[in-house]
Coordinates of C-alpha atoms and ligand atoms in Angstrom, one line a residue:
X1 CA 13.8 3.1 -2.1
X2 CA 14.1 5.4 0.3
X3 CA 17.3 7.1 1.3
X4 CA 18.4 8.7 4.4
X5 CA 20.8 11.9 4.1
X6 CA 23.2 12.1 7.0
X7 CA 24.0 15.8 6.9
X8 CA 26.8 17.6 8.1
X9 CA 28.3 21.0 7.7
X10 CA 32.3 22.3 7.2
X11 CA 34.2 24.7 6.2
X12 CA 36.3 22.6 3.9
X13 CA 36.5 18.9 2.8
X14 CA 38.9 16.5 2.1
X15 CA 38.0 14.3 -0.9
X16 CA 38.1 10.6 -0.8
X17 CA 36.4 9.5 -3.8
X18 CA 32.4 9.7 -4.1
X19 CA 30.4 12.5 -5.1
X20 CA 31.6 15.5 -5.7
X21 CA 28.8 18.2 -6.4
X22 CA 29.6 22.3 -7.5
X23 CA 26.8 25.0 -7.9
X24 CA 27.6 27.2 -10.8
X25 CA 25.9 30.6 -12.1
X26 CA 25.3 30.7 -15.8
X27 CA 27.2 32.6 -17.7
X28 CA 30.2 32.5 -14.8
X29 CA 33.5 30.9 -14.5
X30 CA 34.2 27.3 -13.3
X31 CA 32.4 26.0 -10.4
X32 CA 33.5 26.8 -6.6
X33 CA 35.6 24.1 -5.2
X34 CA 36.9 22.8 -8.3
X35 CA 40.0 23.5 -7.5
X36 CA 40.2 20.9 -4.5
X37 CA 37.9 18.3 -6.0
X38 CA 38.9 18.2 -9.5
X39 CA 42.6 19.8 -10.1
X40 CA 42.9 18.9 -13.5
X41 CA 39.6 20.8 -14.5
X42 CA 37.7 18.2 -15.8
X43 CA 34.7 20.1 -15.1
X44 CA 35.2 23.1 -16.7
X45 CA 36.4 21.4 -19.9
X46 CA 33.3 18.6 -19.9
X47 CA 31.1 22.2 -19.7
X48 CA 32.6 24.4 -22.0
X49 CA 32.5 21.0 -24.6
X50 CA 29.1 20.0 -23.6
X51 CA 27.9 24.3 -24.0
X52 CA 26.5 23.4 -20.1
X53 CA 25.2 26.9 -19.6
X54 CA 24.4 26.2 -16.1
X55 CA 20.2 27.2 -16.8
X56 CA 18.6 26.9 -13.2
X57 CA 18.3 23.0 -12.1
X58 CA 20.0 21.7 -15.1
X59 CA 23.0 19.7 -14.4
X60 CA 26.4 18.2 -15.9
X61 CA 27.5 14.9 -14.6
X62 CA 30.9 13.4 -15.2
X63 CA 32.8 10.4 -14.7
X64 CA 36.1 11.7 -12.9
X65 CA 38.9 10.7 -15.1
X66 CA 41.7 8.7 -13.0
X67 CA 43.9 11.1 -10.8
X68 CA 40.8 12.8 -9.5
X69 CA 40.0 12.5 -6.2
X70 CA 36.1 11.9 -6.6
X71 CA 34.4 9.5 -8.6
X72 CA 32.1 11.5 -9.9
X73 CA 31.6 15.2 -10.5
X74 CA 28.2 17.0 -11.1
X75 CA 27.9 20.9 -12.0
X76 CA 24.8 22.1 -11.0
X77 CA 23.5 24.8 -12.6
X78 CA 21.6 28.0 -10.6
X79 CA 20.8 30.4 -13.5
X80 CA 21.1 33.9 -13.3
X81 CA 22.8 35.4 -8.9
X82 CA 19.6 38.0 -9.0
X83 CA 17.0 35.8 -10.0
X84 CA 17.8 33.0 -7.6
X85 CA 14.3 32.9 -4.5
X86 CA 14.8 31.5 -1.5
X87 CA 12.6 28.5 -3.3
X88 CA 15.4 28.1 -5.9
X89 CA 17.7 27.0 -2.9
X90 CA 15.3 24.4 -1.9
X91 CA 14.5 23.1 -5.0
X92 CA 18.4 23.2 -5.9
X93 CA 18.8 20.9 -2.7
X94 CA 16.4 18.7 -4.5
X95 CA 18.1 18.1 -7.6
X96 CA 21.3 17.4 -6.3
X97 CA 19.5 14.8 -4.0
X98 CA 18.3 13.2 -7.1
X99 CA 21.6 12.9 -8.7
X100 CA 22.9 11.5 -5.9
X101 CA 21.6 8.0 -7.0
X102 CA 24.2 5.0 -5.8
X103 CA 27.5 6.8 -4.5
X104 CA 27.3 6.6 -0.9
X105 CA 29.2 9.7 0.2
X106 CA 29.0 13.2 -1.5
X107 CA 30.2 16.6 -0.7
X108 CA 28.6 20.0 -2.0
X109 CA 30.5 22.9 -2.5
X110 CA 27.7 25.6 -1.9
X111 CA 29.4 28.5 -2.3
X112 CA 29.2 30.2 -5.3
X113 CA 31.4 33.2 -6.3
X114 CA 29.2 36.4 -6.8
X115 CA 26.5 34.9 -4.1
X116 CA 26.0 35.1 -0.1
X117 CA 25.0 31.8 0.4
X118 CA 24.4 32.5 4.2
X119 CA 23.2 29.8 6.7
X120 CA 19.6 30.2 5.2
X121 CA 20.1 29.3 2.0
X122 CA 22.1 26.2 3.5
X123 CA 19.8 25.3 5.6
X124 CA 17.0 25.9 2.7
X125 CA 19.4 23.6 0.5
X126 CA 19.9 21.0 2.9
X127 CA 15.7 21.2 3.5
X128 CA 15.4 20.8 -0.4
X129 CA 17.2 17.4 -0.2
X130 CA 15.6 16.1 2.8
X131 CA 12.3 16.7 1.2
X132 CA 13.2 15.1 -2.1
X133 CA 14.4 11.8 0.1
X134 CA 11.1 10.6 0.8
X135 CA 9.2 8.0 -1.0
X136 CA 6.5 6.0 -0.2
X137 CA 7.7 2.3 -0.6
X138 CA 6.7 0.4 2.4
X139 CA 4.2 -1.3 0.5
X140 CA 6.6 -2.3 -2.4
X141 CA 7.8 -5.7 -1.1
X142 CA 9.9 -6.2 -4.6
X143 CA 12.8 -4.0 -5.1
X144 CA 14.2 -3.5 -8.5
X145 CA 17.4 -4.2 -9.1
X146 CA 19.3 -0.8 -8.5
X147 CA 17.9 -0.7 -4.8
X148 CA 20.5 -3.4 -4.0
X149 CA 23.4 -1.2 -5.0
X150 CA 21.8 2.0 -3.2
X151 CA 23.0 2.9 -0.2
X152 CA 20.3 3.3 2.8
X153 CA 22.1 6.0 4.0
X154 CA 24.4 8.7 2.2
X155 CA 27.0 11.1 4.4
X156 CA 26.7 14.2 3.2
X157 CA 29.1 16.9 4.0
X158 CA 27.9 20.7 2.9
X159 CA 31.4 22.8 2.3
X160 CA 29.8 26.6 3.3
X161 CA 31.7 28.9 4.6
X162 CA 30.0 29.3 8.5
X163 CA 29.1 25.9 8.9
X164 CA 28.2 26.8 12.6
X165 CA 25.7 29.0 11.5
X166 CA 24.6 26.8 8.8
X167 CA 24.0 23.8 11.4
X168 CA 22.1 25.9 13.3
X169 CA 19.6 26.7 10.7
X170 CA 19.8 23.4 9.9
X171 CA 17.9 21.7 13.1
X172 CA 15.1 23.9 11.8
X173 CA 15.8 22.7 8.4
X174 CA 15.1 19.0 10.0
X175 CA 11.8 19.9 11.9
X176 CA 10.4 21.1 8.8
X177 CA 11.0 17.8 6.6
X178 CA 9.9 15.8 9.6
X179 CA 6.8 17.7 9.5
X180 CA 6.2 17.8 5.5
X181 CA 7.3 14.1 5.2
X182 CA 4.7 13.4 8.2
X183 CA 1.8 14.5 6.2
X184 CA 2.6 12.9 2.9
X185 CA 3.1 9.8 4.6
X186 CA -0.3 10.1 6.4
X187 CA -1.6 11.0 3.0
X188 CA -0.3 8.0 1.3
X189 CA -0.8 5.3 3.7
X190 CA -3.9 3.0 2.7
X191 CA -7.3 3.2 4.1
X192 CA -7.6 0.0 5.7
X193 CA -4.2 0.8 6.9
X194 CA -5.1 4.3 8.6
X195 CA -8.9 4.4 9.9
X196 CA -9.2 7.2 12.4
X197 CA -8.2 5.0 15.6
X198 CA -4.6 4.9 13.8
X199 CA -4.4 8.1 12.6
X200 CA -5.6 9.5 16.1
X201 CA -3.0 7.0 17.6
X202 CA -0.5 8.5 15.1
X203 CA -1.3 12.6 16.6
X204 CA -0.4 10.6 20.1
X205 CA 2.7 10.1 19.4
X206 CA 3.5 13.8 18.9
X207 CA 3.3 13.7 22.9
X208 CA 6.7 12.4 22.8
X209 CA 7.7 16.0 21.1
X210 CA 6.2 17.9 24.0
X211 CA 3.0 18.3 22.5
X212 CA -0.6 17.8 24.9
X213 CA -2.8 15.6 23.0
X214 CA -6.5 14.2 23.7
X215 CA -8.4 12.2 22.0
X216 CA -12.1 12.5 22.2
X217 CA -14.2 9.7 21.6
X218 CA -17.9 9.0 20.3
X219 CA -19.3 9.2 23.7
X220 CA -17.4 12.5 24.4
X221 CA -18.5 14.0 21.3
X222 CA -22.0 12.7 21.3
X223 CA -21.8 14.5 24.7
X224 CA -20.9 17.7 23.4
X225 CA -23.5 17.6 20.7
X226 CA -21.8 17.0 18.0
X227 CA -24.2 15.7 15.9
X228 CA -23.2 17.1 12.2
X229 CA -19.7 15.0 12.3
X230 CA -21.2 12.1 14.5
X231 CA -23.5 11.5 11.5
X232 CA -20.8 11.2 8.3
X233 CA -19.2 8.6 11.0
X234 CA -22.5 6.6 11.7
X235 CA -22.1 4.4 8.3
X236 CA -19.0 3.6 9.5
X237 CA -18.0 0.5 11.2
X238 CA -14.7 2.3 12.7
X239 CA -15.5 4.8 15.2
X240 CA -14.9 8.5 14.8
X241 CA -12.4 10.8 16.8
X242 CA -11.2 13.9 17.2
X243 CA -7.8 14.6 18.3
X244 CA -6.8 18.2 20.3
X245 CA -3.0 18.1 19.5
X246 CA -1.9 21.4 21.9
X247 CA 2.1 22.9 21.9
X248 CA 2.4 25.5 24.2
X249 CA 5.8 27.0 23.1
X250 CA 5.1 30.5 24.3
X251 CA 4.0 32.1 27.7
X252 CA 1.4 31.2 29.5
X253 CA -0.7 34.2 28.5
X254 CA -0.6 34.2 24.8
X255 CA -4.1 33.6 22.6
X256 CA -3.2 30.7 21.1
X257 CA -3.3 30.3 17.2
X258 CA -5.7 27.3 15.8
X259 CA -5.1 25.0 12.7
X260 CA -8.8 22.4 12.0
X261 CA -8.0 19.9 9.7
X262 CA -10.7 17.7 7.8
X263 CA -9.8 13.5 8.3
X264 CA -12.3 12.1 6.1
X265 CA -10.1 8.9 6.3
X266 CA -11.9 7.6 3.1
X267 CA -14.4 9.6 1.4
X268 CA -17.1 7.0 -0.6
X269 CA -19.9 10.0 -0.7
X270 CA -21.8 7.7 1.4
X271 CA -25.3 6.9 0.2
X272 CA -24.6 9.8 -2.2
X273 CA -21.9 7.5 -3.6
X274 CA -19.2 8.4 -5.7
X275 CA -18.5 6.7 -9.1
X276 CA -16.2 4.1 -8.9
X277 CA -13.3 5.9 -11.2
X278 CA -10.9 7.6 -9.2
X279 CA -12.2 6.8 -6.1
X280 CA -8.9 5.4 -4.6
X281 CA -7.9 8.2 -4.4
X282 CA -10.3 9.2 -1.8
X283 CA -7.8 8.1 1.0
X284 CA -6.6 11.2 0.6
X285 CA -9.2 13.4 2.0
X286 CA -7.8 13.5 5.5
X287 CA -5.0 15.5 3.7
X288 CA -6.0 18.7 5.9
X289 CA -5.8 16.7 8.9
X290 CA -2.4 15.2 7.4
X291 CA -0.8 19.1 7.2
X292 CA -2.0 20.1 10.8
X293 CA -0.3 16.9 12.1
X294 CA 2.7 17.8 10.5
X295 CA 2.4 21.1 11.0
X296 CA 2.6 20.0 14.8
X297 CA 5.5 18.3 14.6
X298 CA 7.1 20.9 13.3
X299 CA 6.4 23.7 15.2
X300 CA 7.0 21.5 18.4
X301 CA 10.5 19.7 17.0
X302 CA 11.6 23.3 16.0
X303 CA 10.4 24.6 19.6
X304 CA 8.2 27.5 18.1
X305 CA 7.9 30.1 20.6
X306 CA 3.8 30.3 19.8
X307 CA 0.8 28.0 21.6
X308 CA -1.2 26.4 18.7
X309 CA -3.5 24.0 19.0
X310 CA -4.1 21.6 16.3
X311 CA -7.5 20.0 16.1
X312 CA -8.5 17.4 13.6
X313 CA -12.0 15.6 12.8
X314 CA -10.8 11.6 12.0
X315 CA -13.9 10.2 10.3
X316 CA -14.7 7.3 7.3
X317 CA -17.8 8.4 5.4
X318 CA -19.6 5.1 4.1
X319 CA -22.9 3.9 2.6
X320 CA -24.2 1.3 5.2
X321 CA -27.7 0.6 6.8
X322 CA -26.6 2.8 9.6
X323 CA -25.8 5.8 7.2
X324 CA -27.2 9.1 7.3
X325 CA -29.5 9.5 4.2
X326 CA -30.2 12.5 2.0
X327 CA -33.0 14.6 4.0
X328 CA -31.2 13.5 6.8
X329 CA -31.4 17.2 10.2
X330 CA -28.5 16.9 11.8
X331 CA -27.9 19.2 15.0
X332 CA -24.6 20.9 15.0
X333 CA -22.5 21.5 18.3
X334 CA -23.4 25.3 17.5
X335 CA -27.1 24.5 18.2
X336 CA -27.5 25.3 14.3
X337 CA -29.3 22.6 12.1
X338 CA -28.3 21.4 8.7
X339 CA -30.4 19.8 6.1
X340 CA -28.5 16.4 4.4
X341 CA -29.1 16.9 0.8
X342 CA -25.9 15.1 -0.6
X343 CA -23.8 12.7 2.0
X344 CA -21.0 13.4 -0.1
X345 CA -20.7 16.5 1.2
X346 CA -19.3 15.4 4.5
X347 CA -16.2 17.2 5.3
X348 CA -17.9 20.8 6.1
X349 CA -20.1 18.7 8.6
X350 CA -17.2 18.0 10.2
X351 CA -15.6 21.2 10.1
X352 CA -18.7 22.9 11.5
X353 CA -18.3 20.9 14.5
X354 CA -14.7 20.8 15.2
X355 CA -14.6 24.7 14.4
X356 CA -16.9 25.3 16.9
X357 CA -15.5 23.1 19.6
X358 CA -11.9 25.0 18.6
X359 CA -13.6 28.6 19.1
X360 CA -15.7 27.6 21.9
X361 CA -13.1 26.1 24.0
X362 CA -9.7 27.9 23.5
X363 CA -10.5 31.6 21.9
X364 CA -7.7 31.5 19.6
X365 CA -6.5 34.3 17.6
X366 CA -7.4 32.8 14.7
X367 CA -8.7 29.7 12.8
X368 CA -7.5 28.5 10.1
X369 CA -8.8 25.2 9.0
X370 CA -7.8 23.0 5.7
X371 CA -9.2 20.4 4.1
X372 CA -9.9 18.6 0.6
X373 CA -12.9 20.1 0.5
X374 CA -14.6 20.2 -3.4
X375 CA -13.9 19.7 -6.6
X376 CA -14.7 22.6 -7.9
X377 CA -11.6 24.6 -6.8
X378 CA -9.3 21.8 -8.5
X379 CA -11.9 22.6 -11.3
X380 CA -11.4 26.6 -10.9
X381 CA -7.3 26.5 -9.7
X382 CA -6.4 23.2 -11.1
X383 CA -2.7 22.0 -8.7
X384 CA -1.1 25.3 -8.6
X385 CA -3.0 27.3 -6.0
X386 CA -5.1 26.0 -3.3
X387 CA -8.5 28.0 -3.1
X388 CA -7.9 30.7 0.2
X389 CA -11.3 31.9 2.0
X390 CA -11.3 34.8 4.6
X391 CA -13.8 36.8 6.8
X392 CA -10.3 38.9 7.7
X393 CA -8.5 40.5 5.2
X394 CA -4.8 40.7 7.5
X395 CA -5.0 37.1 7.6
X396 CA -5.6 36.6 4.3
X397 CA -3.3 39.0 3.3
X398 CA -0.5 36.9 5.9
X399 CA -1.1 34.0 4.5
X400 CA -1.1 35.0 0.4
X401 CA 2.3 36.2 1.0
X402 CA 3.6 33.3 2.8
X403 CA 2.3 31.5 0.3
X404 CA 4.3 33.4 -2.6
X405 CA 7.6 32.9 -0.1
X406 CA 7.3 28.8 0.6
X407 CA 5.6 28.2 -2.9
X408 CA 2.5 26.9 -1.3
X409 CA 0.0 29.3 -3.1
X410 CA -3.3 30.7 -2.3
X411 CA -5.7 32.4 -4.2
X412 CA -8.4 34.4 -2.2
X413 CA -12.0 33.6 -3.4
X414 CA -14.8 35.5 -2.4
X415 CA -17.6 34.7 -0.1
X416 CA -20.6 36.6 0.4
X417 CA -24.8 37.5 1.4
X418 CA -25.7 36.2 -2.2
X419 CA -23.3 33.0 -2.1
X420 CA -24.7 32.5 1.9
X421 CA -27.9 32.3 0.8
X422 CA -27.9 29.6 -1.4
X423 CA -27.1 27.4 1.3
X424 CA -30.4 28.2 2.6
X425 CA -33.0 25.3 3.6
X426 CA -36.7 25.0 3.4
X427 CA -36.8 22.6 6.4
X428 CA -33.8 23.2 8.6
X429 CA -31.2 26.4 9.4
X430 CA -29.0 25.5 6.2
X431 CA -28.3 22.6 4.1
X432 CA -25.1 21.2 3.4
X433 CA -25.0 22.3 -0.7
X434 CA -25.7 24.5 -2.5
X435 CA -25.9 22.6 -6.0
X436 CA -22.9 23.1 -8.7
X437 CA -22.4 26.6 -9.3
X438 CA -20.0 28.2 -6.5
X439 CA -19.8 24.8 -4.8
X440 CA -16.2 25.7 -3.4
X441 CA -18.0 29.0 -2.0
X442 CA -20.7 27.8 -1.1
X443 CA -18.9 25.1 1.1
X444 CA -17.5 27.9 2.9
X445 CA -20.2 29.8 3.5
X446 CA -21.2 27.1 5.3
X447 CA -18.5 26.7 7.6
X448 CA -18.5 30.5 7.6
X449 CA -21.4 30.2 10.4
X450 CA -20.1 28.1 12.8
X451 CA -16.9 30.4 13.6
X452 CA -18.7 33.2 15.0
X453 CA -16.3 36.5 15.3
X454 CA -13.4 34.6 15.3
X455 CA -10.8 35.7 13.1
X456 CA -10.6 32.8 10.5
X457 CA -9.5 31.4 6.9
X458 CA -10.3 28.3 5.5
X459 CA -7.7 26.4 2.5
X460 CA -10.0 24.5 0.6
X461 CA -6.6 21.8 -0.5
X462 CA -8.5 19.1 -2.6
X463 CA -6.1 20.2 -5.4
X464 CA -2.6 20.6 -3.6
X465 CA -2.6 18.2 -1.0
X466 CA -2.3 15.3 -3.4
X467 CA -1.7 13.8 -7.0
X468 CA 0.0 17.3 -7.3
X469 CA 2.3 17.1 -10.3
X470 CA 6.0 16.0 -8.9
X471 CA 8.8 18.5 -8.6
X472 CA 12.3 18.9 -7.6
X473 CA 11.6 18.9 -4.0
X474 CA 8.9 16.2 -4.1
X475 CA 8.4 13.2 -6.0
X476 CA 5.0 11.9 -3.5
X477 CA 1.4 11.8 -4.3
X478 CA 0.9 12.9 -0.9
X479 CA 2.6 16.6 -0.9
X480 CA 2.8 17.7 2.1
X481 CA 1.3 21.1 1.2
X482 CA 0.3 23.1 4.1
X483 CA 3.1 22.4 6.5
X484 CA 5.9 24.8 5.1
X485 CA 3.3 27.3 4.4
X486 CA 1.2 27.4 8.1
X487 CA 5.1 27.5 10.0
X488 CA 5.9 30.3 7.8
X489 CA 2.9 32.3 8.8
X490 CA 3.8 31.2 12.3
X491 CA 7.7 32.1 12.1
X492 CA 6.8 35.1 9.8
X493 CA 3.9 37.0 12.4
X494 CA 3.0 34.8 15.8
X495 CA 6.2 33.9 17.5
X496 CA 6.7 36.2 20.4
X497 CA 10.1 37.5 20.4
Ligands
LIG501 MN1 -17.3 13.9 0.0
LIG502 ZN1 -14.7 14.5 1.3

C-alpha cells in the first residue's frame, strides 16, 4: 500500500505520541533530541543493552515505556560523520520511511551532534523518503491485512535547525520524486494498459507543468521519412508516436539540451521472436522513454533555468502479417538505409530516427538518448552500472561524475572504426546487428551515424531501468534510473545563472 508523506519542516517539536525517530553516529553519545522525546533515556539504555552501534542504515526500534511522550522510538544509525555521501542522506531518508510502518504521525530529529546537516542534506533526507513511498499496487485489488491499519497518509515533521532553508530545498526535493516516481510508474504499468497512444497521452499532461508538447502521428512521421521506426510499428495493431515534450526554462537564446528516449511499449522481437521466458518483462523497454518523461517533469516542476527538449519514440514491436521481416531495407529519416537482419533489434531503429529528427530540427547542445537497448551490457555490467557511450569526452566525463554523485552509475564503453564496421551490409548502407560479440557496441555504432557532429551520449539502461535489485530508496521493479542522474547533469553544468 502506498503511503503519502506530508512533510513539513521546524525548528522544534512538541511530542504528542507517534513516532519518534533520532539519527545517531556510531561510536557517539545518545541520539539528538532525546532529551525532548524521551526524558527518561529509554534510548540510550535499549542501545547500550542491545550493543546498537549505530553501523550506517541499521536501526533500534523501541516501544516507549509509559511516561514517554511517543509511542515509539527508533535510533537510526549513520555510521561513521566523515564517511557519510550525500547518497547516505537519501538512502537514510529511506530507511526511516520504512520503519515508519502504521503510526500515523512521526517526527525526525535530524540533527546530529558533530554534523552540518544543512538544508541539503534535509532536503536529500526528505527526497530519500519520498522515493521509498512508492509502490506499485493499483493492480492489487486484495489488500492484506496490515493495509487496513496503515495510514494513507503520515504527517511528518523534520526538527532541523533552519527549517526555512530546509523547505526551500525541499520543493526541489518534491520535483525530483515526482519525476523518479513518474518513470517507475510508466515502467510498471502493463502493456495493454500503456500502448503508445497512453503513454503519449501521459507526456500531454506535462503541458499542465508549463511544458510544449506535440505529438506526431503516423502520417506526420511517414511524412518526414521516417521509415526505420515506422517499420518496428507496422506489426502493430496500435499506431506509433512520437512525442516532442519542450521546457523552455531559460532565455530565449540558449541551445537547448536534448534527452531521446526508446518506447518500445512491448518488445516481442517481432518475427525475430523472443522466447517465451522472461518475456513479461518486455514492458519495460520503454524505460528510456519512461526517464525522459520524468526527467521533464522534473526539470519543469523544479523550474530549471535550461530549454531541454525531451523526445521519445512510443512504439509496440510485434510478429503480425503486417511485420517487417528479416531482409526487410528500411529508409531512415537521415536518407541512410538499413538492412533488417534481426526484428528484435528494434529500438536503435527507432533511435536513428528520432535522433535525427532531434538534431535536425532543434540543434541542441547535446544528445543524449537512453534506452533498454541489449542484453549484452546487463551481460557485461550486470544492475550496477548502466553501459555509457560517447563521441565527446566532456560529456562523458559530466555525466560519469554525476553518475558517482546521484548513484546512477555509468561505465564508458568504447566505440570505434573496427566495431563500426561490423555493422556493415552487403545490400544496404548498414544493417541493424552486428551478430553477438560487441552487440552493446555495435548497437551504438549504429546510432552513432545518424547524429552527425552533434555532441552526443547514448545510456544503453536495459540493466538499471528495471528488475534492479531493491534498495533503501527503492523498493520498484521500475527504478526510475536516469531522472536523478540527467537533472544533476542539468543542475551541475547547463543552468544559466
Ligand atoms: Mn528487441
Ligand atoms: Zn527492445
Amino acid at each position: 500500500m502506498s503511503v503519502k508523506f506530508d512533510i513539513s519542516f521546524a525548528k522544534s517539536a512538541k511530542i504528542d505520541g507517534g513516532l519518534v525517530i533520532q539519527l545517531k553516529l556510531s561510536g557517539d553519545g545518545p541520539a539528538a533530541g532525546v532529551a525532548e522525546a524521551d526524558p527518561a533515556g529509554v534510548g540510550a539504555r535499549a542501545a547500550e543493552i542491545a550493543k546498537f552501534s549505530a553501523k550506517a542504515m541499521t536501526m533500534l526500534d523501541i516501544i516507549a515505556p509509559q511516561g514517554s511522550a511517543a509511542d515509539r522510538l527508533v535510533v537510526l544509525g549513520l555510521g561513521k560523520a566523515d564517511a557519510l555521501t550525500a547518497q547516505d542522506w537519501l538512502k537514510a531518508g529511506g530507511v526511516a520511511a520504512a520503519s515508519v510502518k502504521s503510526m500515523s504521525k512521526v517526527v525526525i530529529f535530524l540533527d546530529v551532534p558533530g554534523v552540518e546537516v544543512g538544508a541539503a542534506r534535509a532536503a536529500g533526507f526528505a527526497l530519500g523518503m519520498l522515493m521509498r513511498a512508492y509502490s506499485f499496487d493499483a493492480y492489487k485489488t486484495k489488500k492484506n491485512d496490515d493495509d487496513d491499519k496503515a495510514p494513507k497518509t503520515v504527517k511528518v515533521t523534520i526538527v532541523t535547525a533552519d527549517p526555512a532553508a530546509a523547505k526551500n530545498a525541499f520543493g526541489e526535493s518534491e520535483a525530483i520524486a515526482a519525476g523518479v516516481n513518474l518513470a517507475r510508474e510508466l515502467v510498471n504499468l502493463p502493456p495493454n494498459a500503456l500502448g503508445p497512444l497512453e503513454f503519449a497521452d501521459r507526456a500531454k499532461e506535462l503541458e499542465n507543468l508549463g511544458v510544449e508538447v506535440e505529438i506526431l502521428t503516423e502520417k506526420e512521421m511517414k511524412k518526414l521519412g521516417m521509415g526505420a521506426l515506422l517499420g518496428v510499428a507496422q506489426g502493430s495493431v496500435r499506431p506509433p508516436r512520437l512525442a516532442v515534450m519542450h521546457w523552455k526554462g531559460g532565455k530565449a537564446k540558449d541551445v537547448p539540451v536534448a534527452f531521446v528516449g526508446k518506447g518500445v511499449v512491448f518488445d516481442t522481437g517481432g518475427i525475430s521472436i523472443k522466447p517465451g521466458a522472461g518475456m513479461e518483462d518486455m514492458k519495460g523497454d520503454m524505460g528510456g522513454a519512461a526517464a525522459v518523461t520524468g526527467l521533464m517533469h522534473t526539470l519543469a516542476a523544479r523550474k530549471a533555468r535550461v530549454n531541454a527538449v525531451g523526445i521519445i519514440g512510443l512504439v509496440e514491436n510485434m510478429p503480425d502479417g503486417n511485420a517487417q521481416r528479416p531482409g526487410d531495407i528500411v529508409t531512415t529519416m537521415s536518407g541512410q538505409t538499413i538492412e533488417i537482419i534481426n526484428t528484435d533489434a528494434e529500438g536503435r531503429l527507432v533511435l536513428a530516427d528520432a535522433l535525427w529528427y532531434c538534431k535536425d530540427r532543434f540543434k541542441p547542445r547535446f544528445m543524449i538518448n537512453l534506452a533498454t537497448l541489449t542484453g549484452a551490457i546487463v551481460v557485461a555490467l550486470g544492475n550496477q552500472h548502466a553501459g555509457l557511450f560517447s563521441n565527446d569526452d566532456t560529456l562523458a566525463g559530466q555525466l560519469t561524475s554525476v553518475g558517482e554523485v546521484t548513484g546512477e552509475k555509468l561505465w564508458r564503453m568504447p566505440l570505434g572504426k573496427e566495431y563500426d564496421k561490423m555493422i556493415d551490409s552487403k545490400f544496404a548502407d548498414m544493417k541493424n546487428t552486428g551478430g553477438r560479440n560487441a552487440g552493446s557496441i555495435t548497437a551504438a555504432q549504429l546510432l552513432k551515424r545518424f547524429v552527425g557532429e552533434t555532441a552526443w551520449a547514448h545510456l544503453d539502461i536495459a540493466g538499471t531501468a528495471m528488475n534492479s535489485p531493491a534498495n533503501e530508496i527503492n523498493q520498484s521493479w521500475g527504478s526510475g534510473y536516469g531522472v536523478r542522474l540527467l537533472d544533476e547533469l542539468v543542475r551541475a553544468h547547463y543552468e544559466v545563472g
